[in-house]
PDB file of C-alpha atoms in Angstrom:
ATOM      1  CA  MET A   1     100.822  74.908 122.249  1.00 49.00           C
ATOM      2  CA  GLU A   2      99.170  74.829 118.857  1.00 49.00           C
ATOM      3  CA  SER A   3      97.395  71.814 120.115  1.00 52.00           C
ATOM      4  CA  LEU A   4      95.571  73.830 122.620  1.00 52.00           C
ATOM      5  CA  LEU A   5      94.381  75.889 119.582  1.00 53.00           C
ATOM      6  CA  GLY A   6      92.930  72.660 118.234  1.00 48.00           C
ATOM      7  CA  VAL A   7      91.068  71.972 121.216  1.00 53.00           C
ATOM      8  CA  ILE A   8      89.849  75.545 121.551  1.00 54.00           C
ATOM      9  CA  GLN A   9      88.618  75.331 117.878  1.00 54.00           C
ATOM     10  CA  GLY A  10      86.654  72.003 118.298  1.00 50.00           C
ATOM     11  CA  LEU A  11      84.825  72.980 121.739  1.00 52.00           C
ATOM     12  CA  THR A  12      83.853  76.453 120.475  1.00 55.00           C
ATOM     13  CA  GLU A  13      83.225  75.840 116.829  1.00 57.00           C
ATOM     14  CA  PHE A  14      79.814  74.069 117.332  1.00 51.00           C
ATOM     15  CA  LEU A  15      78.897  75.984 120.499  1.00 52.00           C
ATOM     16  CA  PRO A  16      77.202  79.259 119.801  1.00 48.00           C
ATOM     17  CA  ILE A  17      80.311  81.147 120.795  1.00 50.00           C
ATOM     18  CA  SER A  18      82.890  82.370 118.258  1.00 49.00           C
ATOM     19  CA  SER A  19      85.613  79.606 117.493  1.00 48.00           C
ATOM     20  CA  SER A  20      87.652  81.912 115.557  1.00 52.00           C
ATOM     21  CA  GLY A  21      87.281  84.840 118.055  1.00 49.00           C
ATOM     22  CA  HIS A  22      88.587  82.557 120.761  1.00 47.00           C
ATOM     23  CA  LEU A  23      91.390  81.382 118.568  1.00 52.00           C
ATOM     24  CA  VAL A  24      92.454  84.930 117.982  1.00 54.00           C
ATOM     25  CA  ILE A  25      92.418  85.604 121.718  1.00 52.00           C
ATOM     26  CA  PHE A  26      94.169  82.359 122.802  1.00 51.00           C
ATOM     27  CA  GLY A  27      96.363  82.264 119.996  1.00 51.00           C
ATOM     28  CA  SER A  28      97.743  85.789 119.904  1.00 52.00           C
ATOM     29  CA  THR A  29     100.484  84.676 122.233  1.00 50.00           C
ATOM     30  CA  PHE A  30     101.798  82.301 119.540  1.00 48.00           C
ATOM     31  CA  GLU A  31     104.167  84.200 116.885  1.00 47.00           C
ATOM     32  CA  ASN A  32     103.332  81.608 114.304  1.00 50.00           C
ATOM     33  CA  MET A  33      99.534  81.719 114.520  1.00 53.00           C
ATOM     34  CA  SER A  34      98.033  82.235 110.933  1.00 55.00           C
ATOM     35  CA  LEU A  35      94.595  82.226 109.286  1.00 57.00           C
ATOM     36  CA  SER A  36      95.744  79.204 107.400  1.00 60.00           C
ATOM     37  CA  LEU A  37      96.224  77.308 110.597  1.00 66.00           C
ATOM     38  CA  ILE A  38      92.696  78.493 111.731  1.00 65.00           C
ATOM     39  CA  THR A  39      91.212  77.451 108.434  1.00 65.00           C
ATOM     40  CA  PHE A  40      92.978  74.018 108.657  1.00 71.00           C
ATOM     41  CA  LEU A  41      91.524  73.408 112.175  1.00 73.00           C
ATOM     42  CA  HIS A  42      88.181  74.194 110.760  1.00 73.00           C
ATOM     43  CA  VAL A  43      88.483  71.272 108.459  1.00 78.00           C
ATOM     44  CA  GLY A  44      88.718  69.145 111.479  1.00 80.00           C
ATOM     45  CA  THR A  45      85.561  70.257 112.782  1.00 80.00           C
ATOM     46  CA  LEU A  46      84.103  70.037 109.455  1.00 83.00           C
ATOM     47  CA  LEU A  47      84.724  66.307 109.578  1.00 86.00           C
ATOM     48  CA  ALA A  48      83.254  66.132 112.995  1.00 85.00           C
ATOM     49  CA  VAL A  49      80.047  67.550 111.572  1.00 87.00           C
ATOM     50  CA  VAL A  50      79.891  65.339 108.538  1.00 90.00           C
ATOM     51  CA  PHE A  51      80.204  62.361 111.019  1.00 88.00           C
ATOM     52  CA  PHE A  52      77.707  63.663 113.450  1.00 88.00           C
ATOM     53  CA  PHE A  53      75.018  64.349 110.908  1.00 90.00           C
ATOM     54  CA  ARG A  54      75.908  61.520 108.589  1.00 91.00           C
ATOM     55  CA  ARG A  55      72.518  59.891 108.940  1.00 91.00           C
ATOM     56  CA  LYS A  56      70.703  63.134 108.040  1.00 91.00           C
ATOM     57  CA  ILE A  57      73.376  63.624 105.075  1.00 93.00           C
ATOM     58  CA  VAL A  58      72.705  60.021 103.767  1.00 94.00           C
ATOM     59  CA  GLU A  59      68.726  60.518 104.181  1.00 93.00           C
ATOM     60  CA  LEU A  60      69.158  63.593 101.992  1.00 93.00           C
ATOM     61  CA  LEU A  61      71.028  61.991  99.280  1.00 91.00           C
ATOM     62  CA  VAL A  62      68.765  58.923  99.125  1.00 92.00           C
ATOM     63  CA  ASP A  63      65.785  60.889  99.001  1.00 90.00           C
ATOM     64  CA  LEU A  64      67.226  63.229  96.469  1.00 88.00           C
ATOM     65  CA  PHE A  65      68.022  60.434  93.966  1.00 88.00           C
ATOM     66  CA  SER A  66      64.613  58.953  94.891  1.00 88.00           C
ATOM     67  CA  GLY A  67      63.121  62.227  93.396  1.00 84.00           C
ATOM     68  CA  ARG A  68      61.445  63.385  96.738  1.00 88.00           C
ATOM     69  CA  LYS A  69      60.604  67.028  96.484  1.00 89.00           C
ATOM     70  CA  GLU A  70      61.478  67.640 100.145  1.00 90.00           C
ATOM     71  CA  ALA A  71      65.104  66.705  99.977  1.00 91.00           C
ATOM     72  CA  LEU A  72      65.435  68.816  96.742  1.00 92.00           C
ATOM     73  CA  PHE A  73      63.957  71.757  98.266  1.00 95.00           C
ATOM     74  CA  TYR A  74      66.046  71.522 101.443  1.00 95.00           C
ATOM     75  CA  ILE A  75      69.165  71.436  99.090  1.00 94.00           C
ATOM     76  CA  PHE A  76      67.891  74.248  97.186  1.00 96.00           C
ATOM     77  CA  TYR A  77      67.612  76.314 100.350  1.00 97.00           C
ATOM     78  CA  VAL A  78      71.044  75.541 101.463  1.00 97.00           C
ATOM     79  CA  VAL A  79      72.363  77.020  97.979  1.00 96.00           C
ATOM     80  CA  ILE A  80      70.101  79.935  98.581  1.00 97.00           C
ATOM     81  CA  ALA A  81      71.714  80.608 102.102  1.00 97.00           C
ATOM     82  CA  LEU A  82      75.171  80.480 100.563  1.00 95.00           C
ATOM     83  CA  ILE A  83      74.636  83.088  98.058  1.00 95.00           C
ATOM     84  CA  PRO A  84      75.123  85.928 100.423  1.00 92.00           C
ATOM     85  CA  THR A  85      78.227  84.379 101.643  1.00 87.00           C
ATOM     86  CA  VAL A  86      79.594  84.057  98.244  1.00 88.00           C
ATOM     87  CA  ILE A  87      78.720  87.363  97.095  1.00 89.00           C
ATOM     88  CA  LEU A  88      79.671  89.386 100.149  1.00 84.00           C
ATOM     89  CA  GLY A  89      81.404  87.111 102.407  1.00 74.00           C
ATOM     90  CA  ILE A  90      84.481  86.699 100.307  1.00 70.00           C
ATOM     91  CA  PRO A  91      85.079  90.178  99.670  1.00 76.00           C
ATOM     92  CA  LEU A  92      84.511  91.083 103.287  1.00 76.00           C
ATOM     93  CA  SER A  93      87.110  88.313 104.155  1.00 68.00           C
ATOM     94  CA  ASN A  94      90.056  90.542 102.977  1.00 66.00           C
ATOM     95  CA  LEU A  95      89.399  92.657 106.267  1.00 68.00           C
ATOM     96  CA  VAL A  96      89.615  89.741 108.502  1.00 68.00           C
ATOM     97  CA  GLU A  97      93.551  90.024 108.360  1.00 61.00           C
ATOM     98  CA  GLU A  98      93.253  93.334 110.060  1.00 63.00           C
ATOM     99  CA  VAL A  99      90.557  92.277 112.374  1.00 62.00           C
ATOM    100  CA  VAL A 100      92.843  89.270 113.713  1.00 62.00           C
ATOM    101  CA  LYS A 101      95.487  92.051 114.689  1.00 62.00           C
ATOM    102  CA  ASN A 102      93.239  93.815 116.907  1.00 67.00           C
ATOM    103  CA  ARG A 103      92.257  92.165 119.871  1.00 70.00           C
ATOM    104  CA  THR A 104      89.907  94.840 121.127  1.00 76.00           C
ATOM    105  CA  VAL A 105      87.952  94.578 117.989  1.00 75.00           C
ATOM    106  CA  VAL A 106      87.423  90.846 118.552  1.00 74.00           C
ATOM    107  CA  PHE A 107      86.224  91.515 122.100  1.00 78.00           C
ATOM    108  CA  ILE A 108      83.807  93.877 120.957  1.00 81.00           C
ATOM    109  CA  LEU A 109      82.565  91.390 118.305  1.00 80.00           C
ATOM    110  CA  LEU A 110      82.172  88.779 121.125  1.00 80.00           C
ATOM    111  CA  ILE A 111      80.092  91.109 123.186  1.00 84.00           C
ATOM    112  CA  LEU A 112      78.044  91.608 120.143  1.00 86.00           C
ATOM    113  CA  ASN A 113      77.704  87.711 119.490  1.00 82.00           C
ATOM    114  CA  GLY A 114      76.872  87.224 123.322  1.00 82.00           C
ATOM    115  CA  SER A 115      73.865  89.865 122.892  1.00 86.00           C
ATOM    116  CA  MET A 116      72.494  87.900 120.112  1.00 84.00           C
ATOM    117  CA  LEU A 117      72.603  84.612 122.327  1.00 80.00           C
ATOM    118  CA  PHE A 118      70.714  86.788 125.143  1.00 84.00           C
ATOM    119  CA  MET A 119      68.068  87.647 122.550  1.00 87.00           C
ATOM    120  CA  LEU A 120      67.998  83.999 121.166  1.00 83.00           C
ATOM    121  CA  ASP A 121      66.231  82.550 124.437  1.00 79.00           C
ATOM    122  CA  ARG A 122      63.815  85.376 124.379  1.00 85.00           C
ATOM    123  CA  ILE A 123      62.332  84.861 120.698  1.00 86.00           C
ATOM    124  CA  PRO A 124      59.281  82.782 120.836  1.00 83.00           C
ATOM    125  CA  ALA A 125      59.611  79.855 118.337  1.00 71.00           C
ATOM    126  CA  ARG A 126      56.831  79.663 115.990  1.00 82.00           C
ATOM    127  CA  ASN A 127      57.891  76.137 114.489  1.00 83.00           C
ATOM    128  CA  GLU A 128      57.889  77.233 110.903  1.00 89.00           C
ATOM    129  CA  ARG A 129      59.687  75.374 108.247  1.00 91.00           C
ATOM    130  CA  ILE A 130      62.571  76.524 106.247  1.00 94.00           C
ATOM    131  CA  ASN A 131      61.619  78.517 103.168  1.00 95.00           C
ATOM    132  CA  LEU A 132      63.022  80.712 100.596  1.00 96.00           C
ATOM    133  CA  LYS A 133      62.916  83.974 102.660  1.00 96.00           C
ATOM    134  CA  SER A 134      64.287  82.377 105.963  1.00 96.00           C
ATOM    135  CA  ALA A 135      67.343  80.633 103.993  1.00 97.00           C
ATOM    136  CA  PHE A 136      68.265  83.790 102.516  1.00 97.00           C
ATOM    137  CA  ILE A 137      68.076  85.662 105.938  1.00 97.00           C
ATOM    138  CA  ILE A 138      69.960  82.788 107.516  1.00 97.00           C
ATOM    139  CA  GLY A 139      72.749  83.327 104.684  1.00 96.00           C
ATOM    140  CA  LEU A 140      72.999  87.066 105.491  1.00 94.00           C
ATOM    141  CA  PHE A 141      73.513  86.549 109.266  1.00 93.00           C
ATOM    142  CA  GLN A 142      76.322  83.886 108.267  1.00 91.00           C
ATOM    143  CA  ILE A 143      78.332  86.751 106.579  1.00 88.00           C
ATOM    144  CA  LEU A 144      78.738  88.380 110.007  1.00 85.00           C
ATOM    145  CA  ALA A 145      80.892  85.020 110.909  1.00 81.00           C
ATOM    146  CA  VAL A 146      83.335  86.283 108.429  1.00 79.00           C
ATOM    147  CA  PHE A 147      84.687  88.195 111.363  1.00 78.00           C
ATOM    148  CA  PRO A 148      86.438  86.557 114.308  1.00 75.00           C
ATOM    149  CA  GLY A 149      84.195  87.269 117.454  1.00 75.00           C
ATOM    150  CA  ILE A 150      80.933  86.124 115.561  1.00 81.00           C
ATOM    151  CA  SER A 151      79.908  82.630 116.009  1.00 81.00           C
ATOM    152  CA  ARG A 152      78.738  81.038 112.586  1.00 83.00           C
ATOM    153  CA  SER A 153      76.466  78.651 114.427  1.00 83.00           C
ATOM    154  CA  GLY A 154      75.231  81.202 116.705  1.00 85.00           C
ATOM    155  CA  SER A 155      74.219  83.888 114.163  1.00 90.00           C
ATOM    156  CA  THR A 156      72.653  81.389 111.817  1.00 93.00           C
ATOM    157  CA  ILE A 157      70.545  79.868 114.515  1.00 91.00           C
ATOM    158  CA  PHE A 158      69.562  83.124 115.893  1.00 92.00           C
ATOM    159  CA  ALA A 159      68.702  84.100 112.411  1.00 95.00           C
ATOM    160  CA  GLY A 160      66.523  80.682 112.021  1.00 95.00           C
ATOM    161  CA  VAL A 161      64.760  81.165 115.050  1.00 94.00           C
ATOM    162  CA  LEU A 162      64.040  84.868 114.457  1.00 93.00           C
ATOM    163  CA  MET A 163      62.532  83.658 111.235  1.00 94.00           C
ATOM    164  CA  GLY A 164      60.233  81.471 113.089  1.00 93.00           C
ATOM    165  CA  MET A 165      61.965  78.065 112.874  1.00 94.00           C
ATOM    166  CA  SER A 166      62.187  75.677 115.896  1.00 91.00           C
ATOM    167  CA  ARG A 167      65.391  75.666 117.822  1.00 88.00           C
ATOM    168  CA  GLU A 168      65.849  72.116 116.587  1.00 89.00           C
ATOM    169  CA  ASP A 169      65.415  72.913 112.909  1.00 93.00           C
ATOM    170  CA  ALA A 170      67.446  76.017 113.097  1.00 92.00           C
ATOM    171  CA  PHE A 171      70.383  73.909 114.662  1.00 88.00           C
ATOM    172  CA  GLU A 172      70.127  71.258 112.055  1.00 92.00           C
ATOM    173  CA  PHE A 173      69.989  73.560 109.123  1.00 96.00           C
ATOM    174  CA  SER A 174      72.844  75.687 110.519  1.00 93.00           C
ATOM    175  CA  PHE A 175      75.233  72.784 110.704  1.00 90.00           C
ATOM    176  CA  ILE A 176      74.148  71.134 107.258  1.00 94.00           C
ATOM    177  CA  LEU A 177      74.780  74.721 106.012  1.00 95.00           C
ATOM    178  CA  SER A 178      78.306  74.679 107.772  1.00 89.00           C
ATOM    179  CA  ILE A 179      79.522  71.717 105.499  1.00 91.00           C
ATOM    180  CA  PRO A 180      79.927  73.553 102.231  1.00 92.00           C
ATOM    181  CA  THR A 181      80.640  77.096 103.998  1.00 88.00           C
ATOM    182  CA  ILE A 182      83.654  75.573 105.878  1.00 82.00           C
ATOM    183  CA  PHE A 183      84.972  73.668 102.599  1.00 86.00           C
ATOM    184  CA  GLY A 184      84.483  76.480 100.548  1.00 84.00           C
ATOM    185  CA  ALA A 185      86.525  78.543 102.919  1.00 77.00           C
ATOM    186  CA  PHE A 186      89.109  75.963 103.268  1.00 76.00           C
ATOM    187  CA  LEU A 187      89.311  75.706  99.511  1.00 80.00           C
ATOM    188  CA  LEU A 188      89.659  79.381  98.958  1.00 76.00           C
ATOM    189  CA  ASP A 189      92.415  79.892 101.537  1.00 71.00           C
ATOM    190  CA  TYR A 190      94.275  76.958  99.960  1.00 74.00           C
ATOM    191  CA  LEU A 191      94.139  78.455  96.440  1.00 77.00           C
ATOM    192  CA  LYS A 192      95.433  81.688  97.906  1.00 72.00           C
ATOM    193  CA  ASN A 193      98.262  79.879  99.897  1.00 69.00           C
ATOM    194  CA  PRO A 194      99.130  76.325  98.767  1.00 67.00           C
ATOM    195  CA  LYS A 195     101.355  76.194 101.649  1.00 65.00           C
ATOM    196  CA  ILE A 196      98.637  76.093 104.329  1.00 57.00           C
ATOM    197  CA  ASP A 197      99.594  75.260 107.712  1.00 55.00           C
ATOM    198  CA  HIS A 198      98.987  71.419 107.961  1.00 60.00           C
ATOM    199  CA  ARG A 199      99.680  70.520 111.710  1.00 63.00           C
ATOM    200  CA  PHE A 200      98.422  67.057 112.596  1.00 70.00           C
ATOM    201  CA  LEU A 201      97.887  66.919 116.105  1.00 72.00           C
ATOM    202  CA  PRO A 202      95.902  70.075 116.669  1.00 69.00           C
ATOM    203  CA  PHE A 203      93.740  68.790 113.549  1.00 71.00           C
ATOM    204  CA  ILE A 204      93.029  65.420 115.131  1.00 76.00           C
ATOM    205  CA  LEU A 205      92.137  67.325 118.470  1.00 74.00           C
ATOM    206  CA  SER A 206      89.900  69.752 116.704  1.00 73.00           C
ATOM    207  CA  ILE A 207      88.012  66.663 115.129  1.00 75.00           C
ATOM    208  CA  LEU A 208      87.743  64.984 118.691  1.00 77.00           C
ATOM    209  CA  SER A 209      86.678  68.104 120.750  1.00 73.00           C
ATOM    210  CA  GLY A 210      84.388  69.362 117.805  1.00 74.00           C
ATOM    211  CA  PHE A 211      82.539  66.048 117.866  1.00 74.00           C
ATOM    212  CA  LEU A 212      82.245  66.284 121.613  1.00 77.00           C
ATOM    213  CA  SER A 213      80.859  69.884 121.729  1.00 73.00           C
ATOM    214  CA  LEU A 214      78.190  68.703 119.189  1.00 73.00           C
ATOM    215  CA  ILE A 215      77.106  66.104 121.613  1.00 75.00           C
ATOM    216  CA  ILE A 216      77.093  68.612 124.439  1.00 69.00           C
ATOM    217  CA  LEU A 217      74.937  71.043 122.453  1.00 65.00           C
ATOM    218  CA  LYS A 218      72.611  68.216 121.500  1.00 63.00           C
ATOM    219  CA  TYR A 219      71.868  66.816 124.680  1.00 60.00           C
TER     220      TYR A 219
END
């Protein structure tokens, strides 16, 4: 049944709904479900996003080593967006264990997440480029995703559009930002618990279903 969690994780990670919230709801019937399993499944979807955006990542690296300012600023903005998560997200993550145990709270957070998505379609896009202010605001919204029920992609895309970015640019920045964010979350959990829950089949399924959800979201 853990394989089902891998599929749920992959399908919901990149759609603007909370993957961790759905994992808690569907996984609450499993006695051995742990945050370490959820984090490990996130690594599967991390590999999916790296593969999906491989051209953009290679382009950024080539431009960066070529000394192009656009790439340097883009990576700088990713770092700026990470700052609120590092400062506030890590301390708040200590509350997650308690939230996971309370399905009612998770349902409430899912409703809050749905409200953001409802408003997202009603915000006029101004096609502004990512800048220092918008990167920081996106980082603040990413903190909300510490709690199961709030979508990381949904909250950051919402913040980007709220700051005037086009949906395409907000989508791209959100998922480029997800790479260091998810890797950092995995590393932190691994340092706290080296015996992290490595389950191969749900891990592979999270990669495949994550890639599929990215294709669906793009087209």
